Short mmCIF file of C-alpha atoms in Angstrom, two decimals:
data_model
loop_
_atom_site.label_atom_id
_atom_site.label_comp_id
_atom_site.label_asym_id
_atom_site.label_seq_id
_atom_site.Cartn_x
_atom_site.Cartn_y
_atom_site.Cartn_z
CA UNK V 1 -9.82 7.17 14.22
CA UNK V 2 -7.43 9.50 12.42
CA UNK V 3 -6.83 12.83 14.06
CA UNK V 4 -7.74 15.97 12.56
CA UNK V 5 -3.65 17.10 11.66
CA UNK V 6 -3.90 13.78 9.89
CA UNK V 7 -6.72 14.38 7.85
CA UNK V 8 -5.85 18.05 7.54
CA UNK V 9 -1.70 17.09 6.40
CA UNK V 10 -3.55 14.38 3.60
CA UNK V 11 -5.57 17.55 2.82
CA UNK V 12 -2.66 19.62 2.28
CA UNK V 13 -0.62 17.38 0.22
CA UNK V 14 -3.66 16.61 -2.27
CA UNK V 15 -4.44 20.31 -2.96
CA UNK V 16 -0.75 20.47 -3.97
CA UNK V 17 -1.28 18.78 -7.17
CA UNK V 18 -3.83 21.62 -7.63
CA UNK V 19 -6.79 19.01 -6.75
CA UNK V 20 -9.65 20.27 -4.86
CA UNK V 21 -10.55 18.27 -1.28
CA UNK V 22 -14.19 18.38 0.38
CA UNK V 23 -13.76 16.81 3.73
CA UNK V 24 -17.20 14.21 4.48
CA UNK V 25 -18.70 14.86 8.06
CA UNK V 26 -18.37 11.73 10.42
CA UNK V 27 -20.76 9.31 10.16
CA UNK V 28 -20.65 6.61 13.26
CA UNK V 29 -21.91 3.64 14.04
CA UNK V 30 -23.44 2.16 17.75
CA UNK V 31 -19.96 1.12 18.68
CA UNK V 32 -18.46 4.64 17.51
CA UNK V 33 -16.76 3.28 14.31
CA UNK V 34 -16.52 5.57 11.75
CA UNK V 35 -18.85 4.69 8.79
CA UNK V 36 -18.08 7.17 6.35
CA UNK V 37 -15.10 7.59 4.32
CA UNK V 38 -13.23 11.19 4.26
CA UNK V 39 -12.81 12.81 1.43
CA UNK V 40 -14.55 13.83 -1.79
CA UNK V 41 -11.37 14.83 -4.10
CA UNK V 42 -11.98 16.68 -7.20
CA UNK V 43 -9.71 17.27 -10.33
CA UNK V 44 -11.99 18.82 -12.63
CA UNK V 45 -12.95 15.78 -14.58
CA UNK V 46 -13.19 12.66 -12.14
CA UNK V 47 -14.90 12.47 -8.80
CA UNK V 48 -12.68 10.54 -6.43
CA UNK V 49 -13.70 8.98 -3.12
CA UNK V 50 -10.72 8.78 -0.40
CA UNK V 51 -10.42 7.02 2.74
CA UNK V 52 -7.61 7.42 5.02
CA UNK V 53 -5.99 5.23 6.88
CA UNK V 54 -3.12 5.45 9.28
CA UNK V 55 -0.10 3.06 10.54
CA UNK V 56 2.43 4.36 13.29
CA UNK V 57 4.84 2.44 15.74
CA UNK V 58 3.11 1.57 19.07
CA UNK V 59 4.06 2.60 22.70
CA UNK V 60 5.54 -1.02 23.28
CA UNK V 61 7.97 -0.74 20.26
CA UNK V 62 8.66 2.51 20.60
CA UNK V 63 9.28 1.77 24.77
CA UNK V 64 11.03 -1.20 23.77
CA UNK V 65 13.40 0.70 21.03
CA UNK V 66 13.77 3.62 23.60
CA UNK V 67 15.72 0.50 26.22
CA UNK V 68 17.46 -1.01 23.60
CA UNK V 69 19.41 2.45 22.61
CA UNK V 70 19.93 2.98 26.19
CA UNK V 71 21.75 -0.68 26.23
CA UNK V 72 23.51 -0.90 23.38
CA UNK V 73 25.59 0.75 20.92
CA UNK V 74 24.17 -0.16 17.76
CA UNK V 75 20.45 -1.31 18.40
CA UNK V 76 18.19 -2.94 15.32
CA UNK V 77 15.11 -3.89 14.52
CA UNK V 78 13.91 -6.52 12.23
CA UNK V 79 10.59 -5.82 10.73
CA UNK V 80 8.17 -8.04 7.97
CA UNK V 81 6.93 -6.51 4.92
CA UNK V 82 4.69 -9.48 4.24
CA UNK V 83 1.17 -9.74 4.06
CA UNK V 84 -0.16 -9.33 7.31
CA UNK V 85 -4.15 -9.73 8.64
CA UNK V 86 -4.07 -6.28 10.65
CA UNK V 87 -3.13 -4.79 7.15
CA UNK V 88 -5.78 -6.84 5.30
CA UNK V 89 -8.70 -5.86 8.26
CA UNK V 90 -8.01 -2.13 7.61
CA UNK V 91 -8.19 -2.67 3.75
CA UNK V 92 -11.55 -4.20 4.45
CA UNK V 93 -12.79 -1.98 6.64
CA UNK V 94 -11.72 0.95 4.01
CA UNK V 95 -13.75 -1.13 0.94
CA UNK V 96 -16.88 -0.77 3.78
CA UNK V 97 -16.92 2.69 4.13
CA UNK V 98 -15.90 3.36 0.37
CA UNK V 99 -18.95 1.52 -0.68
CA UNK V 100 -21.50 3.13 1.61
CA UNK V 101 -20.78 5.99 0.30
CA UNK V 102 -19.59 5.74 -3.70
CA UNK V 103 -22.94 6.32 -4.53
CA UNK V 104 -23.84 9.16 -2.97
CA UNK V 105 -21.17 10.67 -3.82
CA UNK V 106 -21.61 9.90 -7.46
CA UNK V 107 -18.01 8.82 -6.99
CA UNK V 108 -15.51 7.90 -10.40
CA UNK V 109 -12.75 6.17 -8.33
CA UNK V 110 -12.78 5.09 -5.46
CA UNK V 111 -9.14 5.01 -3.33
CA UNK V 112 -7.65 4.38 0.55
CA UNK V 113 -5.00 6.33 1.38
CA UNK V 114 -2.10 5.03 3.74
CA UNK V 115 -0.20 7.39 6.01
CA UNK V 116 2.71 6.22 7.54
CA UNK V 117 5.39 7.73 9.41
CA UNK V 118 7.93 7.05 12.20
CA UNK V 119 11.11 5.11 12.26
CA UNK V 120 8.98 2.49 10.65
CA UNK V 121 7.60 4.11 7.68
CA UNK V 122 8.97 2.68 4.93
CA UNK V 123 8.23 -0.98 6.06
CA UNK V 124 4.27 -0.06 6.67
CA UNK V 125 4.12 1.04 3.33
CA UNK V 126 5.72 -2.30 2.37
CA UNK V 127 3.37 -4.37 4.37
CA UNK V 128 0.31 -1.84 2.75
CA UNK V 129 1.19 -2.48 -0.64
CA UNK V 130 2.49 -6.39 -0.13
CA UNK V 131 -0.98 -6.93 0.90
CA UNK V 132 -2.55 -4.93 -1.69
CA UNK V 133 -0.65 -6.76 -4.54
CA UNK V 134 0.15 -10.09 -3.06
CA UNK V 135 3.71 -9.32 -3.85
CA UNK V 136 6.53 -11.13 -2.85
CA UNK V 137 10.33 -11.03 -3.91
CA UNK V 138 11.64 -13.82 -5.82
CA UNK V 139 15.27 -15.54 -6.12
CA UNK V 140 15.33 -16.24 -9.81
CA UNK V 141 17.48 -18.52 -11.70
CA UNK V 142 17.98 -18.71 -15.73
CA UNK V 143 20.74 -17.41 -17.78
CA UNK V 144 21.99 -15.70 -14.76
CA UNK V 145 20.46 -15.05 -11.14
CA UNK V 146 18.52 -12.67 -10.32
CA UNK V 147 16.21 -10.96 -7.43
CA UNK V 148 12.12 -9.59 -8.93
CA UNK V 149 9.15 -8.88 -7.77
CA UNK V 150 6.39 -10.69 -8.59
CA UNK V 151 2.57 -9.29 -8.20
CA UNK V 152 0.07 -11.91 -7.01
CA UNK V 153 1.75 -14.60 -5.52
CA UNK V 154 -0.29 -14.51 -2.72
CA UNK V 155 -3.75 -13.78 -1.76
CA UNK V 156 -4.26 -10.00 -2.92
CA UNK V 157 -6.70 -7.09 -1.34
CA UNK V 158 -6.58 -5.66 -4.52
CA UNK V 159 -8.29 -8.87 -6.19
CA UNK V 160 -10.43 -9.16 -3.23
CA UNK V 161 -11.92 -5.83 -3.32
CA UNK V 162 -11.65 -5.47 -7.14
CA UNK V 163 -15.28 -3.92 -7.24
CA UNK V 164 -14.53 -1.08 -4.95
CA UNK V 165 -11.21 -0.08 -4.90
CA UNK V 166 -9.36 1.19 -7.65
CA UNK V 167 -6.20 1.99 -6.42
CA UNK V 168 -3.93 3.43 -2.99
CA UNK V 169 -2.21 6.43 -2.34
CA UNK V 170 0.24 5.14 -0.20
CA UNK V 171 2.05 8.97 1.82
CA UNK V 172 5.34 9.07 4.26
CA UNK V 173 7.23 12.26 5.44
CA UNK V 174 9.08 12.57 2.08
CA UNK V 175 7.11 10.51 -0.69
CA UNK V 176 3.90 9.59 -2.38
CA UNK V 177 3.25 6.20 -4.29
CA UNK V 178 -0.36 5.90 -6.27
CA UNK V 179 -0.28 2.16 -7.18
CA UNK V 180 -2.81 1.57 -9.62
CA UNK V 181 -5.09 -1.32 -9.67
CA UNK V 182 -4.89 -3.09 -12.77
CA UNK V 183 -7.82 -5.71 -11.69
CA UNK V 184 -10.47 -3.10 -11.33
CA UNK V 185 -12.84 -2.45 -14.23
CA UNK V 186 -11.82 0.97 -13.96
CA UNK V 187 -8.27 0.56 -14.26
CA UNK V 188 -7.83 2.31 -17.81
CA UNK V 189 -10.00 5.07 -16.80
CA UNK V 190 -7.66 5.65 -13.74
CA UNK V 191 -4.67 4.85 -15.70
CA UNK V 192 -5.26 8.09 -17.90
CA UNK V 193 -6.81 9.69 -15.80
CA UNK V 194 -5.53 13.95 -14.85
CA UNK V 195 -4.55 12.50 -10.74
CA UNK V 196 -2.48 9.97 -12.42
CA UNK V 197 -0.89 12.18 -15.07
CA UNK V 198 0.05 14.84 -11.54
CA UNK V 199 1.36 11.90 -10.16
CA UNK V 200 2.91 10.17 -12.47
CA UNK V 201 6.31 9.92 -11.17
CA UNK V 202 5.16 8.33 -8.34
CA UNK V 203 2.95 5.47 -10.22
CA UNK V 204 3.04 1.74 -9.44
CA UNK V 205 1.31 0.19 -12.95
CA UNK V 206 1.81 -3.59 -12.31
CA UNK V 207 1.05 -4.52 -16.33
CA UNK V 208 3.69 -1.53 -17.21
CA UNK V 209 6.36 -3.03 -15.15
CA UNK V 210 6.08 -6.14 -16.63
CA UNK V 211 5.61 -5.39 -20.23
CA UNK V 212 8.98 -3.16 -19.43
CA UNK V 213 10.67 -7.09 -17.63
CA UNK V 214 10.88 -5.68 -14.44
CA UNK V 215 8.79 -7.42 -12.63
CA UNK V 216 6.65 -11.65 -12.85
CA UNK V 217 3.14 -11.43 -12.49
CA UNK V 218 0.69 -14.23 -11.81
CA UNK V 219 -2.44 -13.57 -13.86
CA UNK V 220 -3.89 -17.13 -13.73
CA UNK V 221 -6.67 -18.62 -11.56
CA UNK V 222 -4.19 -20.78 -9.22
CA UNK V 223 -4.50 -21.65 -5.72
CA UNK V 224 -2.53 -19.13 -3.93
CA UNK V 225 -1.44 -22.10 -1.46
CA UNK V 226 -0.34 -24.33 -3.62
CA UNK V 227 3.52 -23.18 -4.00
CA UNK V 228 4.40 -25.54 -6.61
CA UNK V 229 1.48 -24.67 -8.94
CA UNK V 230 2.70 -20.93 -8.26
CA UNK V 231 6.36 -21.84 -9.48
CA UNK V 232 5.56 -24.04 -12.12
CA UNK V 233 3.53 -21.46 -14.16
CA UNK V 234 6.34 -18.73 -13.30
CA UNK V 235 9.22 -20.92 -14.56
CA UNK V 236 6.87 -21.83 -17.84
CA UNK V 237 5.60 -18.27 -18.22
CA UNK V 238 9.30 -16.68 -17.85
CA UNK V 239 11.36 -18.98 -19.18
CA UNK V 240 13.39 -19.31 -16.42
CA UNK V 241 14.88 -22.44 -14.34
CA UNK V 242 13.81 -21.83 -10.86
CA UNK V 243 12.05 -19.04 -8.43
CA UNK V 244 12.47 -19.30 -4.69
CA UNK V 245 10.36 -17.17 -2.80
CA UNK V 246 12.46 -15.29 -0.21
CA UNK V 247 12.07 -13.75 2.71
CA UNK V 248 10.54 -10.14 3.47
CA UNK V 249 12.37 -8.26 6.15
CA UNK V 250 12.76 -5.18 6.56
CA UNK V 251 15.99 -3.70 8.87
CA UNK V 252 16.33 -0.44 10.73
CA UNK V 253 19.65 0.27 12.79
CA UNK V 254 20.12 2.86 15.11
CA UNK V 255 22.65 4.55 17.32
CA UNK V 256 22.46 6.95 19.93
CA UNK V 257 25.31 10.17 19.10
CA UNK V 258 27.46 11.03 21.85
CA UNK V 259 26.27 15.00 22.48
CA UNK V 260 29.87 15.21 24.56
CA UNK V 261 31.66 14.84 20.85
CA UNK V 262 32.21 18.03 19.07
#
């Protein structure tokens, strides 16, 4: 459950972009899960329906990081980005409560919002939107060789939960993503949308970043497990020789500063 300087800090950083926040009193269940989602966010035209969601390092990595500074010089930690099932059961969990409540709430939109700070944060917001997207990173070969993104590759929250959620606000101490979700009915109302337009900077459009070669994306009805179907149509679609999925790691080093050195 998030705590209320967590709700209250999310609070405080929507009403910045001059949107107006109604916080939803907590609804539990038998087993003291939270049923109801947490905001009501307003920007004078759309109704949006927020749930927040939080990811922080535990006590064992952060007891574990705390020994290995103590040992060594130069300590590092190797963390996955990819899609991960914790990641996928809080997205699902978020879709519940979202869809308890949209109507009630004569909700527009309805969005999760990921929190994440810590030594960690920018690979939790990897994992968060990897699992939203199904993205991977590619090693491409054609006229020259290249490293992209590509959006559904794998199995995507965002195409699971296509009904409900429109899109993620994903926050960390010093930035704020709104990745867009192109496969929800509602994605061109979102897309122009006033939170968008305060936001804009901070966008992740999938279809834009395509149309503008940036990134592959797999809009075809193939079996996420089947990596040569998942090839094939990228070398055919792209025009390109070869794509090697690679692997998603994320690493953090750290060193301890001598306070005796002036």
């Amino acid at each position: 459950m998030n705590s209320d300087n967590e709700e209250n800090f999310v609070a405080d950083v929507l009403k910045y972009f001059d949107l107006t926040v109604r916080k939803i009193p907590i609804e539990n269940d038998v087993n003291k899960r939270r049923l109801s989602p947490d905001f009501v966010v307003s920007d004078g035209e759309h109704k949006y329906l927020m749930e927040l969601k939080t990811k922080f390092d535990n006590e064992s990595v952060k007891d574990a990081r705390k020994r290995g500074m103590n040992e060594k010089l130069v300590y590092h930690e190797i963390t996955s980005t990819e899609r991960k099932n914790n990641i996928r059961t809080i997205i699902k969990e978020a879709a519940k409560q979202l869809l308890a409540r949209r109507d009630q709430e004569n909700a527009d939109f309805c969005i999760i919002i990921l929190l994440a700070t810590g030594v960690n944060e920018i690979p939790f917001r990897e994992q968060f939107k990897n699992s939203l997207y199904g993205k991977v990173k590619l090693l491409v070969k054609g006229d020259s060789v290249d490293i992209k993104e590509c959006f559904y590759y794998t199995n995507s929250d965002f195409f699971n939960y296509r009904d409900i959620l429109d899109g993620a606000i994903l926050i960390g101490e010093n930035n704020l993503t709104l990745c867009l979700n192109n496969l929800s009915p509602r994605y061109l109302a979102l897309k122009t949308s006033s939170l968008t337009q305060k936001l804009l900077h901070g966008v992740t459009d999938p279809l834009k970043l395509e149309n503008d070669n940036k990134t592959f994306l797999i809009d075809d009805d193939i079996d996420r497990d089947n990596a040569d179907a998942l090839q094939k149509y990228l070398i055919e679609k792209y025009d390109v020789s070869a794509v090697t999925p690679l692997p998603m790691n994320y690493i953090t080093l750290m060193s301890k500063l001598d306070k005796s050195i002036e």
